[in-house]
Amino acid sequence: MERLPAFELKRPTSLAQAIEWLAATPEARAIAGGTDLVPNLRDGIGAPPVLVDLSRVPGFDAYEIRTAGARIGAGVTLARLASDAGLAAALPAVSAAAASIAGPGHRSVATVGGNLCVDTRCVYYNQSEWWRKANGYCLKHRGDTCHVAPTGTRCHAAYQGDLAPALIACGASVELAGPRGTRTIALEDLYRDDGLAHLALEPGELVVAVAVPAQPRGAVSAYRKARARGAIDFPLAGVAVRLAVDDGRVTAIDVALTGTNSRPFRLAGTAAWVGRAVDDGLLAELGKAVQKQVSPMRTTVTQSNWRRQVASVEAQRLVRDLATVAS
């Protein structure tokens, strides 16, 4: 890694001031924990003239778990999520996802907002400046060709955040604030299937908090991911499931995935399984649905089809295991 490029560090003391400074300099970047942004900057991926430090914004790290649901500020650290017994009881998938991210040192400073907005990744992009220059810059940064799919016109870098699928499966929405005011959208709508520009944020807009509604009666949830090592690594394929079963029949099922596409996404078609038993037939349909809807490319050191198969198998295992717990 190289030295950080020169920048001006600004520390706003209000959300309005943070938005004002971000809007004033289009190339400015917000920073909280910096566990993803700083390594990228040191690798020469971007050189923002201004970094806006959000650590002093009042209420940015507000955190509340209640029977009616949860509200988690964008500045809450992943370590806080991973160690909270109340969250583990109410939203086990979210707790497990937080605990799976990077290492303890990273989680102590990395934030919810940062993980939700983590940049997409690719073996041709997340390299040192000299490596990328020697091998030809890519479509995502300074180049005009996606080395994963050279004949195409889009970037296939993969989204590899862990919190998003767990929160999406649990029905979360995200609160945003920007120059044009505030708005709340479903979390899955924060993302676009575009490795080059995967966030649907407007200029100067920030993620302020995540809101999770009360879960369906009897619902249980979990998150699992495949990675090259047992710690530190981003997901090569990650699956979150929320399941509710009554009298042996599914009453609610939500599946969300990460690591395989340029966005985290909710599996389509799960409503067809409501009212059915979790048996071999349902699990086979689930596996086929996952394989059809994920689209891993050569963005990691592992084979694309392996990631497709792992996503499918992990989804089947999670649903089967959760059905045992929920029964």
GROMACS .gro file of C-alpha atoms in nm:
model
  327
    1MET     CA    1   0.000   0.000   0.000
    2GLU     CA    2   0.104   0.358  -0.068
    3ARG     CA    3   0.066   0.668   0.142
    4LEU     CA    4  -0.276   0.825   0.165
    5PRO     CA    5  -0.336   1.100  -0.090
    6ALA     CA    6  -0.362   1.454   0.042
    7PHE     CA    7  -0.710   1.555   0.160
    8GLU     CA    8  -0.887   1.798   0.390
    9LEU     CA    9  -1.055   1.635   0.690
   10LYS     CA   10  -1.376   1.801   0.807
   11ARG     CA   11  -1.557   1.709   1.127
   12PRO     CA   12  -1.919   1.830   1.121
   13THR     CA   13  -2.109   1.860   1.449
   14SER     CA   14  -2.454   1.821   1.293
   15LEU     CA   15  -2.613   1.611   1.021
   16ALA     CA   16  -2.707   1.924   0.828
   17GLN     CA   17  -2.346   2.041   0.828
   18ALA     CA   18  -2.223   1.702   0.708
   19ILE     CA   19  -2.469   1.706   0.419
   20GLU     CA   20  -2.376   2.066   0.333
   21TRP     CA   21  -2.006   1.982   0.312
   22LEU     CA   22  -2.062   1.667   0.109
   23ALA     CA   23  -2.288   1.851  -0.134
   24ALA     CA   24  -2.040   2.139  -0.169
   25THR     CA   25  -1.767   1.908  -0.299
   26PRO     CA   26  -1.906   1.635  -0.529
   27GLU     CA   27  -1.585   1.430  -0.499
   28ALA     CA   28  -1.595   1.439  -0.116
   29ARG     CA   29  -1.640   1.113   0.071
   30ALA     CA   30  -1.799   1.043   0.407
   31ILE     CA   31  -1.590   0.844   0.652
   32ALA     CA   32  -1.676   0.671   0.980
   33GLY     CA   33  -1.466   0.364   1.066
   34GLY     CA   34  -1.282   0.379   0.734
   35THR     CA   35  -1.198   0.007   0.731
   36ASP     CA   36  -1.289  -0.022   0.361
   37LEU     CA   37  -1.234   0.333   0.238
   38VAL     CA   38  -0.885   0.390   0.380
   39PRO     CA   39  -0.725   0.072   0.232
   40ASN     CA   40  -0.878   0.160  -0.105
   41LEU     CA   41  -0.738   0.512  -0.091
   42ARG     CA   42  -0.395   0.377   0.000
   43ASP     CA   43  -0.417   0.148  -0.303
   44GLY     CA   44  -0.480   0.451  -0.523
   45ILE     CA   45  -0.850   0.383  -0.572
   46GLY     CA   46  -0.979   0.737  -0.559
   47ALA     CA   47  -0.834   1.060  -0.421
   48PRO     CA   48  -1.116   1.265  -0.269
   49PRO     CA   49  -1.011   1.621  -0.185
   50VAL     CA   50  -1.233   1.620   0.124
   51LEU     CA   51  -1.320   1.352   0.380
   52VAL     CA   52  -1.619   1.426   0.603
   53ASP     CA   53  -1.581   1.250   0.940
   54LEU     CA   54  -1.924   1.157   1.077
   55SER     CA   55  -1.809   1.052   1.425
   56ARG     CA   56  -1.920   1.379   1.590
   57VAL     CA   57  -2.269   1.392   1.439
   58PRO     CA   58  -2.518   1.370   1.731
   59GLY     CA   59  -2.737   1.061   1.726
   60PHE     CA   60  -2.542   0.895   1.446
   61ASP     CA   61  -2.469   0.602   1.675
   62ALA     CA   62  -2.818   0.583   1.831
   63TYR     CA   63  -2.927   0.226   1.894
   64GLU     CA   64  -3.262   0.094   2.014
   65ILE     CA   65  -3.405  -0.258   2.031
   66ARG     CA   66  -3.772  -0.281   2.124
   67THR     CA   67  -4.060  -0.526   2.094
   68ALA     CA   68  -4.196  -0.321   1.805
   69GLY     CA   69  -3.867  -0.347   1.620
   70ALA     CA   70  -3.521  -0.194   1.609
   71ARG     CA   71  -3.362   0.130   1.496
   72ILE     CA   72  -2.989   0.112   1.439
   73GLY     CA   73  -2.793   0.428   1.367
   74ALA     CA   74  -2.547   0.423   1.079
   75GLY     CA   75  -2.265   0.504   1.321
   76VAL     CA   76  -2.321   0.201   1.545
   77THR     CA   77  -2.014  -0.021   1.539
   78LEU     CA   78  -2.029  -0.381   1.424
   79ALA     CA   79  -1.873  -0.489   1.754
   80ARG     CA   80  -2.168  -0.339   1.939
   81LEU     CA   81  -2.412  -0.530   1.722
   82ALA     CA   82  -2.220  -0.855   1.751
   83SER     CA   83  -2.205  -0.839   2.132
   84ASP     CA   84  -2.562  -0.730   2.203
   85ALA     CA   85  -2.766  -1.009   2.362
   86GLY     CA   86  -3.092  -0.829   2.289
   87LEU     CA   87  -3.015  -0.816   1.918
   88ALA     CA   88  -2.910  -1.181   1.915
   89ALA     CA   89  -3.249  -1.274   2.062
   90ALA     CA   90  -3.460  -1.045   1.844
   91LEU     CA   91  -3.269  -1.059   1.513
   92PRO     CA   92  -3.024  -1.349   1.521
   93ALA     CA   93  -2.943  -1.323   1.150
   94VAL     CA   94  -2.830  -0.963   1.193
   95SER     CA   95  -2.626  -1.051   1.501
   96ALA     CA   96  -2.459  -1.342   1.321
   97ALA     CA   97  -2.384  -1.130   1.015
   98ALA     CA   98  -2.221  -0.859   1.228
   99ALA     CA   99  -2.008  -1.116   1.411
  100SER     CA  100  -1.890  -1.268   1.082
  101ILE     CA  101  -1.745  -0.946   0.940
  102ALA     CA  102  -1.366  -0.909   0.921
  103GLY     CA  103  -1.184  -0.939   1.257
  104PRO     CA  104  -1.237  -0.803   1.609
  105GLY     CA  105  -1.015  -0.502   1.547
  106HIS     CA  106  -1.208  -0.406   1.236
  107ARG     CA  107  -1.546  -0.453   1.404
  108SER     CA  108  -1.446  -0.223   1.690
  109VAL     CA  109  -1.444   0.075   1.451
  110ALA     CA  110  -1.636  -0.038   1.141
  111THR     CA  111  -1.993   0.088   1.129
  112VAL     CA  112  -2.335  -0.025   1.013
  113GLY     CA  113  -2.354   0.248   0.750
  114GLY     CA  114  -2.008   0.168   0.622
  115ASN     CA  115  -2.085  -0.200   0.581
  116LEU     CA  116  -2.414  -0.129   0.406
  117CYS     CA  117  -2.236   0.107   0.166
  118VAL     CA  118  -1.920  -0.100   0.122
  119ASP     CA  119  -1.778  -0.074  -0.228
  120THR     CA  120  -1.817  -0.360  -0.474
  121ARG     CA  121  -1.510  -0.579  -0.512
  122CYS     CA  122  -1.319  -0.760  -0.785
  123VAL     CA  123  -0.978  -0.924  -0.822
  124TYR     CA  124  -0.900  -0.679  -1.102
  125TYR     CA  125  -0.999  -0.377  -0.889
  126ASN     CA  126  -0.886  -0.443  -0.532
  127GLN     CA  127  -0.516  -0.442  -0.611
  128SER     CA  128  -0.229  -0.199  -0.565
  129GLU     CA  129  -0.190   0.094  -0.802
  130TRP     CA  130   0.120  -0.052  -0.968
  131TRP     CA  131  -0.056  -0.390  -1.023
  132ARG     CA  132  -0.361  -0.229  -1.183
  133LYS     CA  133  -0.145  -0.005  -1.400
  134ALA     CA  134   0.072  -0.295  -1.513
  135ASN     CA  135  -0.229  -0.515  -1.594
  136GLY     CA  136  -0.445  -0.244  -1.748
  137TYR     CA  137  -0.697  -0.045  -1.549
  138CYS     CA  138  -1.051  -0.180  -1.540
  139LEU     CA  139  -1.391  -0.033  -1.620
  140LYS     CA  140  -1.458   0.038  -1.253
  141HIS     CA  141  -1.156   0.266  -1.216
  142ARG     CA  142  -0.968   0.460  -1.486
  143GLY     CA  143  -1.016   0.197  -1.757
  144ASP     CA  144  -1.270   0.123  -2.030
  145THR     CA  145  -1.286  -0.257  -2.016
  146CYS     CA  146  -1.429  -0.499  -1.761
  147HIS     CA  147  -1.163  -0.771  -1.748
  148VAL     CA  148  -1.422  -1.013  -1.610
  149ALA     CA  149  -1.636  -0.978  -1.924
  150PRO     CA  150  -1.424  -0.792  -2.184
  151THR     CA  151  -1.690  -0.801  -2.457
  152GLY     CA  152  -1.956  -0.647  -2.234
  153THR     CA  153  -2.032  -0.288  -2.139
  154ARG     CA  154  -2.093  -0.314  -1.764
  155CYS     CA  155  -1.887  -0.368  -1.450
  156HIS     CA  156  -1.939  -0.702  -1.277
  157ALA     CA  157  -1.768  -0.623  -0.945
  158ALA     CA  158  -1.956  -0.804  -0.667
  159TYR     CA  159  -2.119  -0.660  -0.357
  160GLN     CA  160  -1.976  -0.846  -0.056
  161GLY     CA  161  -2.128  -0.680   0.250
  162ASP     CA  162  -2.270  -0.910   0.519
  163LEU     CA  163  -2.524  -0.697   0.704
  164ALA     CA  164  -2.742  -0.611   0.405
  165PRO     CA  165  -2.879  -0.961   0.330
  166ALA     CA  166  -2.959  -1.026   0.696
  167LEU     CA  167  -3.141  -0.694   0.727
  168ILE     CA  168  -3.319  -0.738   0.393
  169ALA     CA  169  -3.445  -1.083   0.496
  170CYS     CA  170  -3.581  -0.927   0.817
  171GLY     CA  171  -3.773  -0.658   0.626
  172ALA     CA  172  -3.552  -0.359   0.706
  173SER     CA  173  -3.587  -0.009   0.567
  174VAL     CA  174  -3.317   0.257   0.552
  175GLU     CA  175  -3.341   0.622   0.649
  176LEU     CA  176  -3.156   0.862   0.418
  177ALA     CA  177  -3.081   1.233   0.448
  178GLY     CA  178  -2.951   1.466   0.180
  179PRO     CA  179  -2.971   1.816   0.037
  180ARG     CA  180  -3.333   1.757  -0.069
  181GLY     CA  181  -3.444   1.634   0.273
  182THR     CA  182  -3.502   1.293   0.426
  183ARG     CA  183  -3.662   0.979   0.289
  184THR     CA  184  -3.713   0.617   0.390
  185ILE     CA  185  -3.692   0.329   0.145
  186ALA     CA  186  -3.681  -0.048   0.164
  187LEU     CA  187  -3.320  -0.150   0.218
  188GLU     CA  188  -3.308  -0.358  -0.099
  189ASP     CA  189  -3.394  -0.042  -0.296
  190LEU     CA  190  -3.068   0.118  -0.182
  191TYR     CA  191  -2.885  -0.106  -0.430
  192ARG     CA  192  -2.856  -0.136  -0.808
  193ASP     CA  193  -2.719  -0.435  -0.999
  194ASP     CA  194  -2.428  -0.232  -1.130
  195GLY     CA  195  -2.074  -0.293  -1.007
  196LEU     CA  196  -1.968   0.056  -1.109
  197ALA     CA  197  -2.247   0.247  -0.928
  198HIS     CA  198  -2.424   0.002  -0.697
  199LEU     CA  199  -2.574   0.255  -0.453
  200ALA     CA  200  -2.892   0.448  -0.532
  201LEU     CA  201  -2.785   0.744  -0.318
  202GLU     CA  202  -2.837   1.096  -0.449
  203PRO     CA  203  -2.542   1.341  -0.445
  204GLY     CA  204  -2.464   1.444  -0.088
  205GLU     CA  205  -2.702   1.185   0.057
  206LEU     CA  206  -2.615   0.975   0.362
  207VAL     CA  207  -2.745   0.659   0.526
  208VAL     CA  208  -2.865   0.776   0.868
  209ALA     CA  209  -3.018   0.464   1.022
  210VAL     CA  210  -3.175   0.127   0.958
  211ALA     CA  211  -3.522   0.042   1.089
  212VAL     CA  212  -3.629  -0.320   1.135
  213PRO     CA  213  -3.996  -0.397   1.203
  214ALA     CA  214  -4.126  -0.647   1.455
  215GLN     CA  215  -4.074  -0.996   1.318
  216PRO     CA  216  -4.362  -1.234   1.235
  217ARG     CA  217  -4.481  -1.449   1.520
  218GLY     CA  218  -4.256  -1.750   1.567
  219ALA     CA  219  -4.002  -1.630   1.309
  220VAL     CA  220  -3.641  -1.743   1.338
  221SER     CA  221  -3.351  -1.624   1.128
  222ALA     CA  222  -2.986  -1.697   1.055
  223TYR     CA  223  -2.697  -1.596   0.831
  224ARG     CA  224  -2.412  -1.800   0.690
  225LYS     CA  225  -2.137  -1.729   0.443
  226ALA     CA  226  -1.865  -1.912   0.255
  227ARG     CA  227  -1.519  -1.755   0.256
  228ALA     CA  228  -1.163  -1.858   0.185
  229ARG     CA  229  -1.058  -1.834   0.551
  230GLY     CA  230  -1.251  -1.871   0.875
  231ALA     CA  231  -1.212  -1.502   0.958
  232ILE     CA  232  -1.136  -1.163   0.803
  233ASP     CA  233  -1.254  -1.253   0.451
  234PHE     CA  234  -1.548  -1.109   0.261
  235PRO     CA  235  -1.824  -1.354   0.162
  236LEU     CA  236  -1.776  -1.548  -0.157
  237ALA     CA  237  -2.144  -1.630  -0.115
  238GLY     CA  238  -2.364  -1.535   0.181
  239VAL     CA  239  -2.722  -1.631   0.261
  240ALA     CA  240  -2.970  -1.495   0.516
  241VAL     CA  241  -3.303  -1.663   0.588
  242ARG     CA  242  -3.603  -1.566   0.798
  243LEU     CA  243  -3.855  -1.845   0.847
  244ALA     CA  244  -4.178  -1.891   1.038
  245VAL     CA  245  -4.353  -2.228   1.064
  246ASP     CA  246  -4.688  -2.315   1.221
  247ASP     CA  247  -4.816  -2.670   1.260
  248GLY     CA  248  -4.545  -2.794   1.025
  249ARG     CA  249  -4.632  -2.545   0.749
  250VAL     CA  250  -4.442  -2.239   0.633
  251THR     CA  251  -4.620  -1.914   0.724
  252ALA     CA  252  -4.339  -1.680   0.617
  253ILE     CA  253  -4.010  -1.726   0.436
  254ASP     CA  254  -3.759  -1.468   0.317
  255VAL     CA  255  -3.419  -1.538   0.164
  256ALA     CA  256  -3.154  -1.279   0.077
  257LEU     CA  257  -2.810  -1.324  -0.077
  258THR     CA  258  -2.479  -1.145  -0.104
  259GLY     CA  259  -2.137  -1.197  -0.260
  260THR     CA  260  -2.260  -1.327  -0.595
  261ASN     CA  261  -2.413  -1.025  -0.768
  262SER     CA  262  -2.333  -0.655  -0.784
  263ARG     CA  263  -2.602  -0.598  -0.521
  264PRO     CA  264  -2.748  -0.786  -0.227
  265PHE     CA  265  -3.096  -0.905  -0.318
  266ARG     CA  266  -3.409  -1.076  -0.193
  267LEU     CA  267  -3.479  -1.410  -0.357
  268ALA     CA  268  -3.792  -1.385  -0.573
  269GLY     CA  269  -4.068  -1.645  -0.565
  270THR     CA  270  -4.058  -1.743  -0.198
  271ALA     CA  271  -4.429  -1.666  -0.152
  272ALA     CA  272  -4.506  -1.986  -0.344
  273TRP     CA  273  -4.372  -2.190  -0.052
  274VAL     CA  274  -4.607  -2.046   0.210
  275GLY     CA  275  -4.842  -2.316   0.334
  276ARG     CA  276  -4.609  -2.599   0.246
  277ALA     CA  277  -4.401  -2.827   0.465
  278VAL     CA  278  -4.024  -2.789   0.459
  279ASP     CA  279  -3.951  -3.115   0.282
  280ASP     CA  280  -3.716  -3.237   0.012
  281GLY     CA  281  -3.943  -3.099  -0.259
  282LEU     CA  282  -3.943  -2.746  -0.120
  283LEU     CA  283  -3.569  -2.755  -0.059
  284ALA     CA  284  -3.505  -2.872  -0.415
  285GLU     CA  285  -3.712  -2.584  -0.550
  286LEU     CA  286  -3.526  -2.341  -0.325
  287GLY     CA  287  -3.190  -2.465  -0.447
  288LYS     CA  288  -3.291  -2.426  -0.810
  289ALA     CA  289  -3.429  -2.077  -0.748
  290VAL     CA  290  -3.103  -1.964  -0.590
  291GLN     CA  291  -2.894  -2.109  -0.871
  292LYS     CA  292  -3.111  -1.932  -1.126
  293GLN     CA  293  -3.108  -1.591  -0.960
  294VAL     CA  294  -2.745  -1.557  -0.848
  295SER     CA  295  -2.497  -1.448  -1.114
  296PRO     CA  296  -2.141  -1.492  -0.986
  297MET     CA  297  -1.864  -1.391  -1.225
  298ARG     CA  298  -1.483  -1.421  -1.219
  299THR     CA  299  -1.451  -1.146  -0.958
  300THR     CA  300  -1.283  -1.365  -0.694
  301VAL     CA  301  -1.009  -1.629  -0.688
  302THR     CA  302  -1.274  -1.902  -0.667
  303GLN     CA  303  -1.470  -2.046  -0.958
  304SER     CA  304  -1.802  -1.881  -1.039
  305ASN     CA  305  -1.996  -2.206  -1.052
  306TRP     CA  306  -1.860  -2.308  -0.711
  307ARG     CA  307  -2.004  -1.988  -0.563
  308ARG     CA  308  -2.336  -2.059  -0.733
  309GLN     CA  309  -2.349  -2.409  -0.588
  310VAL     CA  310  -2.242  -2.293  -0.241
  311ALA     CA  311  -2.514  -2.026  -0.232
  312SER     CA  312  -2.772  -2.287  -0.327
  313VAL     CA  313  -2.658  -2.545  -0.072
  314GLU     CA  314  -2.624  -2.293   0.211
  315ALA     CA  315  -2.977  -2.165   0.148
  316GLN     CA  316  -3.112  -2.521   0.162
  317ARG     CA  317  -2.923  -2.600   0.481
  318LEU     CA  318  -3.034  -2.280   0.652
  319VAL     CA  319  -3.402  -2.336   0.573
  320ARG     CA  320  -3.384  -2.699   0.682
  321ASP     CA  321  -3.208  -2.614   1.007
  322LEU     CA  322  -3.438  -2.320   1.085
  323ALA     CA  323  -3.744  -2.534   1.021
  324THR     CA  324  -3.625  -2.771   1.293
  325VAL     CA  325  -3.584  -2.482   1.537
  326ALA     CA  326  -3.917  -2.323   1.445
  327SER     CA  327  -4.123  -2.643   1.471
   0.00000   0.00000   0.00000
